[in-house]
Every structure is written in structure tokens, then in C-alpha cells.
Amino acid sequence: MKIAIVTETFLPSTDGIVTRLCATIQWLQKSGHEVLIIAPDLGINEFEGAKVKGVPARTFFFYPDRKFSLPTHKVKKYLQEFRPDIVHVVNPALVGASGVYYSRRLGLPLVASYHTNIAQYSSYYRLPFLLPLLWKYFRILHNQADVNLCTSESVKDELTSRGFRNLHVWKRGVAVQQFGSQNYDQTMREYLTNGQPEKTLLLYVGRLAAEKGIERIRDVLEGSSNLCLALVGDGPHKETLRCYFRDTNCIFTGFFHGEKLAKAYASADIFVFPSITETLGLVILEAMASGLPVVAARTGPSSEQIVDGTTGLLYLPDDPNSLKETILKLNEKTIRWKIGRNAYNVARSFGWDESAEQLLEFYKLAYNTHSHRNRYLLGLD
């Protein structure tokens, strides 16, 4: 099968979408399929044998740390040259809107996947008046697809209630061979604890953005002198967070990748993920696969990954004391070890192969749905 993937983000950017895409593309290429990636031009021309066609990219005031591509006719040119069997538009918003438009114009089967609560982010960037317009815009884009994918049952329920059609849940996955307690590294722990390895190390991995709610963790640090925090990641909120966490036991590391990231997970004690805006949060599964107990907000997507009290702990985001109280429940090493071991055992069953195989079935469904619709319109069925 020839598959064109149009995405708003790709390497060298790092986030859950890119992680999922890279694992999926690797599997598709190894399975004999041909993949073309159309993405913002960030200097990457090839990935795992798949060609990357770049689209001019630029930064915007609302997110200066990342480049985005606007809608462009170049997407049409690339699709016409490649002649795919299926087009998959990932998180359609800007350049992805071109993917949707030209797929329809060229009569190509279309899959669209929803990964980010962009509409929900509007309140964090002081643009709440845009919320109804954003939901309408994304609904129009997605409802042109033959198949729509999302990453959790709770998000599927919300999108259904907002009029999105043809929805399916795309399974989560994790690089089970990459993560694990065997990656513990004393030097990494020394670094992440700022030379205080005897303290309990809290770890956050992800974008440093306003919608992630990272500020909530400061109260936890101030409530116990035995805690320290490492924020692994980068983003537009970094300098604000540096000021906010000044004079606390907190360090900023920037992004980690590969072996370095695996060592960071394995060398920490507790993974803390305070965000309430996630459609899934793949870093939760990475932390679980590393044997870490996870403390996350009690939201629909997080509750689908964590069994409270067994594979992690869920705090109540509306209670200002809940995060601190929940983390302090993990003071005892034996409790942390037990929950971390349970999390590890669960996470090992979520390899990326199953997720990629499922996606291929969705591609076939979209192809068949599109073909059937065309035959119906032509009066052949």
C-alpha cells in the first residue's frame, strides 16, 4: 500500500505525536508498504527509508519554540507525484487542512487522526472566545475523512458529542525494548537531583507549555524538603516556569532522547503528570514501562491508562491540596516499588506493533469505504 502522511509536526520535533508516527512508519516500511511524509521543513529529508517532503515553516507568536506550516498547494503537488492509495492527515489544523482539501479534490481515501485538544488550549492562551469557532473548524475538517481516529475512549465520546463522525480509537503503544529499570544510571540520578541523590526524585517529561499545569508541582516541593524535581523537556513556557520554580529543588534539562531519556525515567522515583488537557499522554505509558509509579490527574484519558492505587495514583485536579497529598502517599519505597512493578507489568503488553497493525486495518477500512461511496455515487452499487 502507498501511504501519504500529512502531519503538522515531525522530526526533529519531539512529542507524543512524533513518537507514535515514527514507530508506525518504521513498522509500515518494514512490512513492505511505501510511505511518504509531508511535514514542516525542518531539515529532515528521509526517515527509515520513507521520503520526507518539506513544506516551508515559520514560527508564530503563540508558540515561538516550534515552526508550523501554513496551508499550501505544495501538498497537492506531492500527492499527485506520489499517487497514494490512502492519505492520513495527522492532527489537521494548518498544513493538514491542505491534506484534507486536496485529498478530497483528488478523490483519495482519507484518514484523519485527532491528537491534541487545540480548542481546549484557547483558554490557556487567553483566547476563550475562539473556542466555538475552533470546534466548528476541526469538526468540518475531520468530517471530510472516511475514517477518523482518536487516542482514547473518553476523547471519542467528547468528539461524538460535538458532531464528529466515523470515529475509532487508535491503540496506544510504547517502545517496550527501550524502557525499563535496567536503564538506571547513578550519574543521571546525580544530575537530575542536582547532586542530592538521597532525595525522592519527581520527574516530568514533556512540553513546557501553559496547558500542562506544571506550576501545580511547586506546592508539592515546598511541602517537603525531601523532594526534588527534574523537568525534562522544552517549550514556550520555559522561562515563566524558571521564574516560578526559582529557589526550589528543581532543574530544567531540555529534551532528552533515546538512551538518555530511558535513563532519566529509570533513575527517578515518581513520575508526575499534572496536565488535564491530554488526549492520551504517551509519556505516562513510557514511565510505566520504566517501572515508575505515576501520579496523574484524574481525567478520562489518564484513567484509561492508570488503575488508581494499583498501577499509579490519580489526583483530583479541582482540589488544590490533592496533588501534594497524592504524591506524599508514595513516601514509602515499598509502596513505590509495588505500584511501579504493577505498572511495568501492564505496560509491557502495549508494544507499537499492535498499534501499527490496527492502523493498517483502519487504512483498509477507509479505502473500502471510499471505494463503496464512489460506486454508490456512480450508481454501480
CSV table of C-alpha atoms in Angstrom, one decimal, residues 184 189 192-193 196-203 226-228 263-272 287 290-295 327 330-333 335-337 339-340:
chain,number,residue,atom,x,y,z
A,184,TYR,CA,19.1,3.0,36.0
A,189,ARG,CA,20.4,10.5,39.1
A,192,LEU,CA,18.6,15.1,37.9
A,193,THR,CA,18.7,15.6,41.7
A,196,GLN,CA,21.2,15.2,46.0
A,197,PRO,CA,20.6,11.5,45.0
A,198,GLU,CA,19.3,10.6,48.5
A,199,LYS,CA,16.2,12.8,48.0
A,200,THR,CA,13.0,11.5,46.4
A,201,LEU,CA,13.2,12.4,42.7
A,202,LEU,CA,10.0,13.6,40.9
A,203,LEU,CA,10.2,13.6,37.2
A,226,ASN,CA,13.0,15.5,50.9
A,227,LEU,CA,11.6,16.1,47.3
A,228,CYS,CA,13.3,17.4,44.2
A,263,LYS,CA,18.0,6.5,31.8
A,264,ALA,CA,16.1,9.5,33.1
A,265,TYR,CA,12.9,7.6,33.6
A,266,ALA,CA,14.7,4.6,35.3
A,267,SER,CA,16.7,6.9,37.6
A,268,ALA,CA,13.7,8.7,39.0
A,269,ASP,CA,11.3,7.7,41.8
A,270,ILE,CA,7.9,9.1,40.9
A,271,PHE,CA,6.6,10.3,37.5
A,272,VAL,CA,4.3,13.4,37.9
A,287,ALA,CA,7.0,6.0,32.7
A,290,SER,CA,10.2,2.1,33.1
A,291,GLY,CA,8.8,0.8,36.3
A,292,LEU,CA,7.8,4.1,37.8
A,293,PRO,CA,4.7,4.8,39.8
A,294,VAL,CA,2.8,7.6,38.1
A,295,VAL,CA,0.8,10.4,39.7
A,327,ILE,CA,2.5,12.3,46.0
A,330,LEU,CA,4.3,7.4,47.8
A,331,ASN,CA,6.8,8.3,50.6
A,332,GLU,CA,7.4,4.7,51.4
A,333,LYS,CA,9.8,2.9,49.0
A,335,ILE,CA,4.7,1.3,48.1
A,336,ARG,CA,6.6,2.9,45.2
A,337,TRP,CA,8.2,-0.4,44.2
A,339,ILE,CA,3.0,0.2,42.2
A,340,GLY,CA,5.9,0.6,39.8
